mmCIF file of C-alpha atoms in Angstrom:
data_model
loop_
_atom_site.group_PDB
_atom_site.id
_atom_site.type_symbol
_atom_site.label_atom_id
_atom_site.label_comp_id
_atom_site.label_asym_id
_atom_site.label_seq_id
_atom_site.Cartn_x
_atom_site.Cartn_y
_atom_site.Cartn_z
ATOM 1 C CA MET X 20 0.000 0.000 0.000
ATOM 2 C CA ASP X 21 1.391 3.348 -1.025
ATOM 3 C CA THR X 22 1.483 6.073 1.565
ATOM 4 C CA PRO X 23 0.987 9.616 0.446
ATOM 5 C CA SER X 24 4.223 11.542 0.466
ATOM 6 C CA THR X 25 4.407 14.868 2.180
ATOM 7 C CA PRO X 26 5.687 17.691 0.031
ATOM 8 C CA ALA X 27 9.174 18.892 0.781
ATOM 9 C CA PRO X 28 9.217 22.149 2.701
ATOM 10 C CA THR X 29 10.055 25.228 0.696
ATOM 11 C CA ALA X 30 13.726 26.131 0.967
ATOM 12 C CA ASP X 31 14.493 29.573 2.354
ATOM 13 C CA VAL X 32 18.133 30.642 2.764
ATOM 14 C CA PHE X 33 16.980 33.572 4.908
ATOM 15 C CA ASN X 34 15.711 31.112 7.539
ATOM 16 C CA ALA X 35 18.604 30.127 9.837
ATOM 17 C CA ALA X 36 17.088 26.657 10.377
ATOM 18 C CA CYS X 37 16.810 25.860 6.662
ATOM 19 C CA PRO X 38 19.356 23.324 5.320
ATOM 20 C CA SER X 39 19.805 25.494 2.235
ATOM 21 C CA ARG X 40 21.592 27.978 4.511
ATOM 22 C CA HIS X 41 24.304 25.371 5.113
ATOM 23 C CA ALA X 42 24.604 24.838 1.357
ATOM 24 C CA LEU X 43 25.078 28.573 0.860
ATOM 25 C CA GLU X 44 27.686 28.698 3.626
ATOM 26 C CA LEU X 45 29.552 25.783 2.039
ATOM 27 C CA ILE X 46 29.823 27.388 -1.391
ATOM 28 C CA SER X 47 30.505 30.954 -0.245
ATOM 29 C CA GLY X 48 33.818 30.273 1.486
ATOM 30 C CA LYS X 49 36.940 32.136 0.406
ATOM 31 C CA TRP X 50 38.337 29.408 -1.844
ATOM 32 C CA VAL X 51 35.309 27.514 -3.201
ATOM 33 C CA PRO X 52 34.388 30.190 -5.810
ATOM 34 C CA LEU X 53 37.946 29.849 -7.134
ATOM 35 C CA LEU X 54 38.555 26.141 -6.688
ATOM 36 C CA LEU X 55 35.538 24.800 -8.557
ATOM 37 C CA PRO X 56 36.072 27.021 -11.650
ATOM 38 C CA ALA X 57 39.740 25.965 -11.641
ATOM 39 C CA LEU X 58 38.475 22.443 -12.360
ATOM 40 C CA ALA X 59 36.138 23.525 -15.172
ATOM 41 C CA ASP X 60 38.516 22.380 -17.914
ATOM 42 C CA GLY X 61 39.119 18.958 -16.418
ATOM 43 C CA PRO X 62 40.734 17.056 -13.565
ATOM 44 C CA LEU X 63 43.750 18.448 -11.729
ATOM 45 C CA ARG X 64 46.139 17.034 -9.174
ATOM 46 C CA ASN X 65 46.698 18.606 -5.784
ATOM 47 C CA GLY X 66 49.952 20.321 -6.796
ATOM 48 C CA GLU X 67 48.360 21.736 -9.941
ATOM 49 C CA LEU X 68 45.533 23.212 -7.865
ATOM 50 C CA LEU X 69 48.019 24.623 -5.374
ATOM 51 C CA ARG X 70 49.841 26.445 -8.196
ATOM 52 C CA ARG X 71 46.603 27.578 -9.856
ATOM 53 C CA LEU X 72 45.084 29.044 -6.663
ATOM 54 C CA ASP X 73 47.730 31.593 -5.787
ATOM 55 C CA GLY X 74 47.773 32.258 -2.055
ATOM 56 C CA ILE X 75 46.068 29.101 -0.756
ATOM 57 C CA SER X 76 48.005 26.982 1.730
ATOM 58 C CA GLN X 77 48.339 23.220 1.374
ATOM 59 C CA LYS X 78 46.393 22.747 4.617
ATOM 60 C CA VAL X 79 43.462 24.905 3.494
ATOM 61 C CA LEU X 80 43.435 23.323 0.031
ATOM 62 C CA THR X 81 43.308 19.836 1.546
ATOM 63 C CA GLN X 82 40.497 20.807 3.955
ATOM 64 C CA THR X 83 38.507 22.467 1.175
ATOM 65 C CA LEU X 84 38.926 19.522 -1.208
ATOM 66 C CA ARG X 85 37.795 17.076 1.487
ATOM 67 C CA ASP X 86 34.759 19.183 2.330
ATOM 68 C CA LEU X 87 33.734 19.556 -1.316
ATOM 69 C CA GLU X 88 34.220 15.827 -1.911
ATOM 70 C CA ARG X 89 32.171 15.025 1.210
ATOM 71 C CA HIS X 90 29.291 17.150 -0.079
ATOM 72 C CA GLY X 91 29.352 15.650 -3.567
ATOM 73 C CA LEU X 92 30.756 18.619 -5.493
ATOM 74 C CA LEU X 93 34.088 16.951 -6.323
ATOM 75 C CA LEU X 94 35.195 13.453 -7.197
ATOM 76 C CA ARG X 95 38.588 12.194 -6.044
ATOM 77 C CA GLU X 96 40.379 9.714 -8.268
ATOM 78 C CA ASP X 97 43.267 7.666 -6.875
ATOM 79 C CA LEU X 98 45.772 7.170 -9.709
ATOM 80 C CA ARG X 99 47.245 4.142 -7.890
ATOM 81 C CA THR X 100 50.842 5.192 -8.366
ATOM 82 C CA VAL X 101 53.921 5.151 -6.178
ATOM 83 C CA PRO X 102 54.285 7.722 -4.766
ATOM 84 C CA PRO X 103 50.522 8.167 -4.396
ATOM 85 C CA HIS X 104 48.814 10.691 -6.662
ATOM 86 C CA VAL X 105 45.168 11.711 -6.866
ATOM 87 C CA ARG X 106 43.171 13.894 -9.228
ATOM 88 C CA TYR X 107 40.103 15.945 -8.484
ATOM 89 C CA ARG X 108 37.294 16.659 -10.906
ATOM 90 C CA LEU X 109 33.878 18.220 -10.753
ATOM 91 C CA SER X 110 30.931 15.947 -10.124
ATOM 92 C CA GLU X 111 27.655 16.520 -11.959
ATOM 93 C CA LEU X 112 26.479 18.542 -8.961
ATOM 94 C CA GLY X 113 29.743 20.515 -8.971
ATOM 95 C CA ARG X 114 29.369 21.284 -12.685
ATOM 96 C CA SER X 115 25.866 22.632 -12.088
ATOM 97 C CA LEU X 116 27.186 24.975 -9.378
ATOM 98 C CA ASN X 117 30.194 25.931 -11.473
ATOM 99 C CA VAL X 118 27.982 27.738 -14.005
ATOM 100 C CA ALA X 119 27.047 30.295 -11.344
ATOM 101 C CA LEU X 120 30.576 30.504 -9.935
ATOM 102 C CA LEU X 121 32.125 31.173 -13.347
ATOM 103 C CA ALA X 122 29.648 34.028 -13.820
ATOM 104 C CA LEU X 123 30.612 35.380 -10.388
ATOM 105 C CA ASP X 124 34.334 35.170 -11.249
ATOM 106 C CA ARG X 125 33.781 37.004 -14.563
ATOM 107 C CA TRP X 126 31.767 39.681 -12.752
ATOM 108 C CA ALA X 127 34.645 40.231 -10.290
ATOM 109 C CA GLU X 128 37.184 40.444 -13.124
ATOM 110 C CA THR X 129 34.987 42.979 -14.952
ATOM 111 C CA HIS X 130 34.051 45.204 -12.003
ATOM 112 C CA HIS X 131 37.017 45.120 -9.599
ATOM 113 C CA GLN X 132 38.195 48.599 -10.646
ATOM 114 C CA GLU X 133 34.745 50.062 -9.967
ATOM 115 C CA LEU X 134 34.739 48.494 -6.508
ATOM 116 C CA LEU X 135 38.177 49.923 -5.727
ATOM 117 C CA ALA X 136 37.162 53.383 -6.985
ATOM 118 C CA ALA X 137 33.977 53.355 -4.882
ATOM 119 C CA ALA X 138 35.948 52.309 -1.793
ATOM 120 C CA GLY X 139 38.453 55.116 -2.449
ATOM 121 C CA ARG X 140 35.660 57.702 -2.712
ATOM 122 C CA HIS X 141 34.049 56.376 0.470
ATOM 123 C CA ASP X 142 37.336 56.455 2.372
ATOM 124 C CA ALA X 143 38.032 60.020 1.185
ATOM 125 C CA ARG X 144 34.605 61.149 2.426
ATOM 126 C CA GLN X 145 35.197 59.462 5.781
ATOM 127 C CA ALA X 146 38.645 61.050 6.124
ATOM 128 C CA ALA X 147 37.265 64.503 5.272
ATOM 129 C CA GLY X 148 34.833 64.334 8.182
ATOM 130 C CA PRO X 149 31.229 65.490 8.321
ATOM 131 C CA ASP X 150 31.959 69.232 7.990
ATOM 132 C CA ARG X 151 34.518 69.149 5.154
ATOM 133 C CA PRO X 152 33.917 68.175 1.537
ATOM 134 C CA ALA X 153 35.882 65.216 0.215
ATOM 135 C CA PRO X 154 38.706 66.069 -2.207
ATOM 136 C CA GLY X 155 38.088 65.517 -5.897
#
């Protein structure tokens, strides 16, 4: 006898108790928006990722890779060599997320100068104080 299924609750990232909030936290870390797009063209080994992601430490890379693998965004392939080597590639779920992350990366590359200019204007206004006009 089939039992009627209850509809899944509506996801709401603004609700702290919603599991989608954890998903958003997972993908919005410092390195995830860079790491997943780095794998867009195919699998890479740990050392290749370390060179590609300028500024990441080996410890943070390892932790991030493990977390993304645990949540199904990456697949880890043991190459069964001596010394041991592994490759990481995007899973189907990771590829679906990567579309949005690539767009975010392109946006940052396109608009970084505007962000810096706005911050400079803001800082100049703050330095001028409330009674003095900002220079420029």
